[in-house]
mmCIF file of C-alpha atoms in Angstrom:
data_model
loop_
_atom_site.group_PDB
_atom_site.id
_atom_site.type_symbol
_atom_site.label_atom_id
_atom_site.label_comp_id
_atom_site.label_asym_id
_atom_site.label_seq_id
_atom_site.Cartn_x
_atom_site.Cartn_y
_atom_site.Cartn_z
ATOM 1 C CA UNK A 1 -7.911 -10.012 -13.670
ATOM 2 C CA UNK A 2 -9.609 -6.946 -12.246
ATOM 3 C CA UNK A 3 -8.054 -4.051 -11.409
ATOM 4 C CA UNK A 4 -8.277 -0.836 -9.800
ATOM 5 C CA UNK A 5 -8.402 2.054 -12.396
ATOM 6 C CA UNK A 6 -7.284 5.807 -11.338
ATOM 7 C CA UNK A 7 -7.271 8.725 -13.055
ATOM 8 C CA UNK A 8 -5.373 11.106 -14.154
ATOM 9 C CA UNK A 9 -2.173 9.319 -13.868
ATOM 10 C CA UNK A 10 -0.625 12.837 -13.447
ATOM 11 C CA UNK A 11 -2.110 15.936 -12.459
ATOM 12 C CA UNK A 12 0.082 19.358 -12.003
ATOM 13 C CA UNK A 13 -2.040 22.203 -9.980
ATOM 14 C CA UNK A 14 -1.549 25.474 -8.613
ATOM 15 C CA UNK A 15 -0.637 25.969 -4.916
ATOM 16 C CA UNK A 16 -4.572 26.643 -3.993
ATOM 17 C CA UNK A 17 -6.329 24.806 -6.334
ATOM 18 C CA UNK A 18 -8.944 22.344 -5.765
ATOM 19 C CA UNK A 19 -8.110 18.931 -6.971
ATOM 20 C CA UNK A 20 -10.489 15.432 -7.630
ATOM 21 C CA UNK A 21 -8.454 12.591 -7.868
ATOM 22 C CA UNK A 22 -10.492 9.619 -9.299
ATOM 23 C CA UNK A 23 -10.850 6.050 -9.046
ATOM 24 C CA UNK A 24 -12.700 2.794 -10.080
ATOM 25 C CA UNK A 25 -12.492 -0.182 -7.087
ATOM 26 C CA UNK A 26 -13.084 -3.558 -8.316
ATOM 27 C CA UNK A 27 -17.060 -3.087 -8.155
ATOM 28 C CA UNK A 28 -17.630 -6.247 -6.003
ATOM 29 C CA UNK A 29 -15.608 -4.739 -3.115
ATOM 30 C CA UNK A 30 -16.961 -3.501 -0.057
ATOM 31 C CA UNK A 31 -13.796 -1.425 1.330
ATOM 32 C CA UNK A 32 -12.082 1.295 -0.464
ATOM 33 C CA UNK A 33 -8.742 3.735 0.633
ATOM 34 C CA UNK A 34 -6.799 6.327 -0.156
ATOM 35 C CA UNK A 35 -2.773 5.912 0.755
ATOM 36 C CA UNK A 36 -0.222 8.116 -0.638
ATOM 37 C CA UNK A 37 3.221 8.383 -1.009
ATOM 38 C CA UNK A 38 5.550 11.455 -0.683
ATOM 39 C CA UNK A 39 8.353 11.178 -2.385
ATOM 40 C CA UNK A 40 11.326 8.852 -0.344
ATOM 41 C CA UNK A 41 8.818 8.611 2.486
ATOM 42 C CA UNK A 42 6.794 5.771 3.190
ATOM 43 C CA UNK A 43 3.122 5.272 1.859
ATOM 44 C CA UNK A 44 0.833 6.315 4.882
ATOM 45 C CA UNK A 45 -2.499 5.622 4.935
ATOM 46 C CA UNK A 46 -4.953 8.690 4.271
ATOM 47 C CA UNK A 47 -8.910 7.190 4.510
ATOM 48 C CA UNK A 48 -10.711 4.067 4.489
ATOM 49 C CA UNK A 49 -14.405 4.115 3.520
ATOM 50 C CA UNK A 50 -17.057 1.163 4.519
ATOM 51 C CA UNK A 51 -20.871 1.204 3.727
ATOM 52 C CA UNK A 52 -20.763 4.455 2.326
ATOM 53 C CA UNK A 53 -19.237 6.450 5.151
ATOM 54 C CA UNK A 54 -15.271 6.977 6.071
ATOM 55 C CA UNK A 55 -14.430 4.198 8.543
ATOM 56 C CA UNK A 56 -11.326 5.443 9.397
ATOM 57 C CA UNK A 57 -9.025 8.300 8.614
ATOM 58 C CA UNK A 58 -5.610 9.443 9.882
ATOM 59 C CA UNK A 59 -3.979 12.530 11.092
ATOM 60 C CA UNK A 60 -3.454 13.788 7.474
ATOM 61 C CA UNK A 61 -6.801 13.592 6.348
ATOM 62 C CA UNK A 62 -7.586 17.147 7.663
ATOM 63 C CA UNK A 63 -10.843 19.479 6.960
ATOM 64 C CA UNK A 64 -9.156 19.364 3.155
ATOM 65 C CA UNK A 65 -9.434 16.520 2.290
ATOM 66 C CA UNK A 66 -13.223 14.141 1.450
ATOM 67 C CA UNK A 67 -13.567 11.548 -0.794
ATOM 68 C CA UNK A 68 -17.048 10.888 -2.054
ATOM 69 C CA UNK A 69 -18.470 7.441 -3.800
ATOM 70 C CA UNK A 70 -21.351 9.653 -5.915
ATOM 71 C CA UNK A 71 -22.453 6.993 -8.259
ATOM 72 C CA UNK A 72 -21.690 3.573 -6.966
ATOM 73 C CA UNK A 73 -18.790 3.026 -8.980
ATOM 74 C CA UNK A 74 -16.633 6.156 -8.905
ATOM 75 C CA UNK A 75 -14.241 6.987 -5.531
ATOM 76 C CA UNK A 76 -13.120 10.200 -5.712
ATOM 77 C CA UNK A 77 -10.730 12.069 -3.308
ATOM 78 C CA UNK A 78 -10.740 15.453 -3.219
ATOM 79 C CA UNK A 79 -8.491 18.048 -1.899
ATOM 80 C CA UNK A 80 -9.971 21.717 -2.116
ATOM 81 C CA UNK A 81 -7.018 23.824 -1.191
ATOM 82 C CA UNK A 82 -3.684 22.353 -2.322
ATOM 83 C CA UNK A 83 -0.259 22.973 -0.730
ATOM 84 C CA UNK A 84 3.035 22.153 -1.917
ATOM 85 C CA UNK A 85 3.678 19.326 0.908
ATOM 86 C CA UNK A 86 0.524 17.584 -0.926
ATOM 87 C CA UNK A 87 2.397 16.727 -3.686
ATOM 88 C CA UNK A 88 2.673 12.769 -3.659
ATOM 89 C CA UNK A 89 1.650 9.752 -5.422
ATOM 90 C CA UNK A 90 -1.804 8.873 -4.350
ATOM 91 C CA UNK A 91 -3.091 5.287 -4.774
ATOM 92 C CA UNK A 92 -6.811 3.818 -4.544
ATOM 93 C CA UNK A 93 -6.833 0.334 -2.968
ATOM 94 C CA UNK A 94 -10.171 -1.309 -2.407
ATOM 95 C CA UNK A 95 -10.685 -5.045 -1.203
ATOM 96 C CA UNK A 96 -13.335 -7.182 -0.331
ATOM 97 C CA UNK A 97 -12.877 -8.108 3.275
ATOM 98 C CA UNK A 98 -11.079 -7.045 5.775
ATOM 99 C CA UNK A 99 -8.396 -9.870 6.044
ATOM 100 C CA UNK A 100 -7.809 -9.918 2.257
ATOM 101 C CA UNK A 101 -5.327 -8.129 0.174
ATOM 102 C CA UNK A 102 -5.752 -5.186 -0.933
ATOM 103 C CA UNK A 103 -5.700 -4.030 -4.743
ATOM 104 C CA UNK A 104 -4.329 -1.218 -5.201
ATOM 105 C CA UNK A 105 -4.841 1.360 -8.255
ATOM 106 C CA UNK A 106 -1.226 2.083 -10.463
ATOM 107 C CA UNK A 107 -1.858 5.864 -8.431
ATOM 108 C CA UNK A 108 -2.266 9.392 -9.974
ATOM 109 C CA UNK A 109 1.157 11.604 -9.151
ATOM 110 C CA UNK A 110 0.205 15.068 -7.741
ATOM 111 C CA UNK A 111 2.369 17.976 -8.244
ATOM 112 C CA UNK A 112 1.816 20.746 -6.637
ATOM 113 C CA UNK A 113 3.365 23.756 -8.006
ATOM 114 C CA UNK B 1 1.790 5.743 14.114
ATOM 115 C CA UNK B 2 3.602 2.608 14.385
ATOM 116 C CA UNK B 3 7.006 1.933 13.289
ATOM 117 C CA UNK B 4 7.193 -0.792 10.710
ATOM 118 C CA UNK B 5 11.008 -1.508 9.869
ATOM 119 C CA UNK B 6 12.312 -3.221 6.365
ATOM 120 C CA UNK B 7 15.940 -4.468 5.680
ATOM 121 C CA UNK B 8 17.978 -4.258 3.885
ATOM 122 C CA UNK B 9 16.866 -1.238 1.802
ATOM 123 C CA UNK B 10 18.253 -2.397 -1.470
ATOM 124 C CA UNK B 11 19.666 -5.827 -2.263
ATOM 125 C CA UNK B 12 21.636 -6.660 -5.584
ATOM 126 C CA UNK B 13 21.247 -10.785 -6.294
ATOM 127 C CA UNK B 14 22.527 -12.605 -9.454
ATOM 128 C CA UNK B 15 20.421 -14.448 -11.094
ATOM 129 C CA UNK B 16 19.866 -18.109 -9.524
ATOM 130 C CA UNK B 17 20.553 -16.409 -6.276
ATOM 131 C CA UNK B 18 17.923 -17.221 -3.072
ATOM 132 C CA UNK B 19 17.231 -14.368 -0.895
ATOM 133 C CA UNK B 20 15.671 -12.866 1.760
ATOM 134 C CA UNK B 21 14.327 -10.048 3.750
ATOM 135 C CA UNK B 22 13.234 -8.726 6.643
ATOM 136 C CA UNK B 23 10.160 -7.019 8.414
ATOM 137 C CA UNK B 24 9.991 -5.643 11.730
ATOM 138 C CA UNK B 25 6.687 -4.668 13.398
ATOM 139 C CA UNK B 26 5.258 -4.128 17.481
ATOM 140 C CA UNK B 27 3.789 -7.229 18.271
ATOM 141 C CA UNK B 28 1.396 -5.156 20.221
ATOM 142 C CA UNK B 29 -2.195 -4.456 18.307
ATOM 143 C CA UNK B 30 -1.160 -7.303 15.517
ATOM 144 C CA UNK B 31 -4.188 -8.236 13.172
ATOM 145 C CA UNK B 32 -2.298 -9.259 10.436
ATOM 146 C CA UNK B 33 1.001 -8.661 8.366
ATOM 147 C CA UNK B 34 0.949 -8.146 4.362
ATOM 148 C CA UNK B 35 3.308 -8.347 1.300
ATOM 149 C CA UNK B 36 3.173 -6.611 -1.667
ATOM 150 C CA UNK B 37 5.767 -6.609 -4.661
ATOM 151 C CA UNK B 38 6.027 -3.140 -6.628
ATOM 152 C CA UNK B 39 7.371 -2.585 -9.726
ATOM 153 C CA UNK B 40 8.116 0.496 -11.110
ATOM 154 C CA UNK B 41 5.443 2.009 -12.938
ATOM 155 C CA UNK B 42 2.941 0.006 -11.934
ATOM 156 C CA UNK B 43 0.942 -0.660 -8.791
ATOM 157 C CA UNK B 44 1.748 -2.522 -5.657
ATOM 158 C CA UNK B 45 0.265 -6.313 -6.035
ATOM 159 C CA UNK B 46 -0.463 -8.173 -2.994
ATOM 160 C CA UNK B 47 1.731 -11.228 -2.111
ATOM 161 C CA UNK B 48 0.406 -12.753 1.214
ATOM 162 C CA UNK B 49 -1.629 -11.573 4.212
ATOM 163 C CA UNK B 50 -0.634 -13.340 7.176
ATOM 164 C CA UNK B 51 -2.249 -13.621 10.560
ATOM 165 C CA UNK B 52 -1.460 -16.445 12.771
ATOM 166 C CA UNK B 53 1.846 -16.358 14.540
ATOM 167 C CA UNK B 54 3.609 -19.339 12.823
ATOM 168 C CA UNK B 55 2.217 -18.888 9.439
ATOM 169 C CA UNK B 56 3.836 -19.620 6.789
ATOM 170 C CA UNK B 57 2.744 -18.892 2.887
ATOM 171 C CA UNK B 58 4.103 -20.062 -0.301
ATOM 172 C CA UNK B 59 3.602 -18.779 -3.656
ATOM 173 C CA UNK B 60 5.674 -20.203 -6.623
ATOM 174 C CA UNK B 61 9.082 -19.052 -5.756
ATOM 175 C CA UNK B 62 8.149 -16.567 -2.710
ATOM 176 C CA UNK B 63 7.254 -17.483 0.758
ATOM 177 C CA UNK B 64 6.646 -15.560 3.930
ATOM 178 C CA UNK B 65 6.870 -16.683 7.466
ATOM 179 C CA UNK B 66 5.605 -14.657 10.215
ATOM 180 C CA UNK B 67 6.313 -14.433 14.385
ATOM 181 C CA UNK B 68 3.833 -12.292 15.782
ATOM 182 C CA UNK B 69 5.418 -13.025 19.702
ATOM 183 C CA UNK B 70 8.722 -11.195 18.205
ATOM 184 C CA UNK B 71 7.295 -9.209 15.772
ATOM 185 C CA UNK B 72 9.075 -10.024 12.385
ATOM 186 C CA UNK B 73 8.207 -11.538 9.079
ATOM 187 C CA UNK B 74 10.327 -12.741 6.688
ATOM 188 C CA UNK B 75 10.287 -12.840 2.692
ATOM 189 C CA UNK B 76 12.428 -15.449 1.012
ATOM 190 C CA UNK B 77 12.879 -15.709 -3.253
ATOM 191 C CA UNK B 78 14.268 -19.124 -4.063
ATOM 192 C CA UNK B 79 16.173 -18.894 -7.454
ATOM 193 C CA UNK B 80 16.056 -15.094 -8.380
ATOM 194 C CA UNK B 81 15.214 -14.136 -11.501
ATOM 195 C CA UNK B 82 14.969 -10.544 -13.461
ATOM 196 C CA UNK B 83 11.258 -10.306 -13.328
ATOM 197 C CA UNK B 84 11.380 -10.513 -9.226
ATOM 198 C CA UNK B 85 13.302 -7.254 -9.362
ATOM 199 C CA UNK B 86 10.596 -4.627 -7.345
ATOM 200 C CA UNK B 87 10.382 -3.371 -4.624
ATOM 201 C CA UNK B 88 8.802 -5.557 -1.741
ATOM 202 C CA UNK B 89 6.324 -4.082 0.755
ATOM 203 C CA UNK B 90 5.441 -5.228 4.071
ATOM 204 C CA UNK B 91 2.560 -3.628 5.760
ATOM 205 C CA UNK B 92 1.111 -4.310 9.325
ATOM 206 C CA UNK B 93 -2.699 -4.172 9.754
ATOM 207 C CA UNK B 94 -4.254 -3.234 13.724
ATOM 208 C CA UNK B 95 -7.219 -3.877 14.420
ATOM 209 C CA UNK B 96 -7.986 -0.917 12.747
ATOM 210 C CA UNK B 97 -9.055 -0.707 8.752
ATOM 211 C CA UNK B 98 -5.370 0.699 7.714
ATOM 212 C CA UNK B 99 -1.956 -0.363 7.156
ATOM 213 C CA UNK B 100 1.105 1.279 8.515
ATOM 214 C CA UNK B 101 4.099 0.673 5.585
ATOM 215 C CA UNK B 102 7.629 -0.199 6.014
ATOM 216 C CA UNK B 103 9.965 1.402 3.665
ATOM 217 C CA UNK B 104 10.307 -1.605 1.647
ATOM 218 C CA UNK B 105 13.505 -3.559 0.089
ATOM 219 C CA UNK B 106 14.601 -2.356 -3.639
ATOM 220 C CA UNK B 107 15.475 -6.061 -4.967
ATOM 221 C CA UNK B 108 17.902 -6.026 -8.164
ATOM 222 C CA UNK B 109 18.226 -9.287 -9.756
ATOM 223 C CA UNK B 110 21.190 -9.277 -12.102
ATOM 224 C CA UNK B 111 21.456 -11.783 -15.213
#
């Protein structure tokens, strides 16, 4: 069955750092996100992305935050100054309507130090 | 953000056991509801998406109804086994492109 693939599966950075957090959306979908979860909290949505643009993003997805789809396969998120409150599980989803299901990625856990 | 409610939190069942759970949503800005079942370790895996008040879904030993004029869903496991110990998800989609999360129900199943 196909499957979302992120990478790494953990990354530990400094307080400041940039991070790229990757992923690989079953390549016949047409909708990819970003959701994450901080730990006990629930998973909030962080960016959907359509036709090669963001569709949608929330409240968290501030001037640090882009994601990027630079090769037609690859969806990266990318956060370019990381703070301790970003440390969470972050999880690629991609799906191929907007009705469907998502499938969601087994998430990279971010640890911000 | 909208408030998407999930109870109980955690649920202990012994084996052979039917259960079920809840999920609360505002009925306002409804496009559809979805269930996914976690396990640890691994990543969420989508169990129904529901959008017509009155639906109801069925998938081996799961099955989901859904009232969109009250605003709750509910998941029912006939027969509990080990392997449906996860956590279950319910997630309500507006008419935007996201989903706003409950906290989900920790399921045990004990043999």
């Amino acid at each position: 069955e196909p499957e979302v693939t992120q990478t790494p599966s953990h990354q530990v950075t400094q307080m400041g750092q940039e991070v790229i957090l990757r992923c690989v959306p079953i390549s016949n979908h047409l909708y990819f996100y970003w959701y994450r979860q901080i730990l006990g909290q629930k998973v909030e949505f962080l960016v959907s992305f359509y036709n090669n643009e963001i569709s949608e993003k929330s409240e968290i997805f501030d001037d640090q935050f882009s994601v990027e789809r630079p090769d037609g396969s690859n969806f990266t998120l990318k956060i370019r100054s990381t703070k301790l409150e970003d440390s969470a599980m972050y999880f690629c989803a991609s799906s191929d309507d907007r009705v469907g299901g998502y499938t969601f990625g087994s998430g990279t856990r971010l640890t911000v130090v | 953000i909208l408030n998407v409610e999930q109870s109980p939190q955690s649920l202990h069942v012994q084996e052979g056991d039917s259960t079920n759970f809840t999920c609360s949503f505002p009925s306002s800005n409804f496009y559809a509801l979805h269930w996914y079942r976690w396990e640890t370790a691994k990543s969420p895996e989508a169990l129904f998406v529901m959008t017509l008040n009155g639906d109801e879904k069925k998938k081996g030993r799961i099955s989901a109804t859904l009232n969109t004029k009250e605003g709750y869903s509910y998941l029912y496991i006939k027969g509990s086994q080990p392997e449906d110990s996860a956590t279950y998800l319910c997630a309500l989609q507006t008419g935007a492109n996201n989903l706003f999360f409950g906290t989900g129900t920790r399921l045990t199943v004990i043999p």
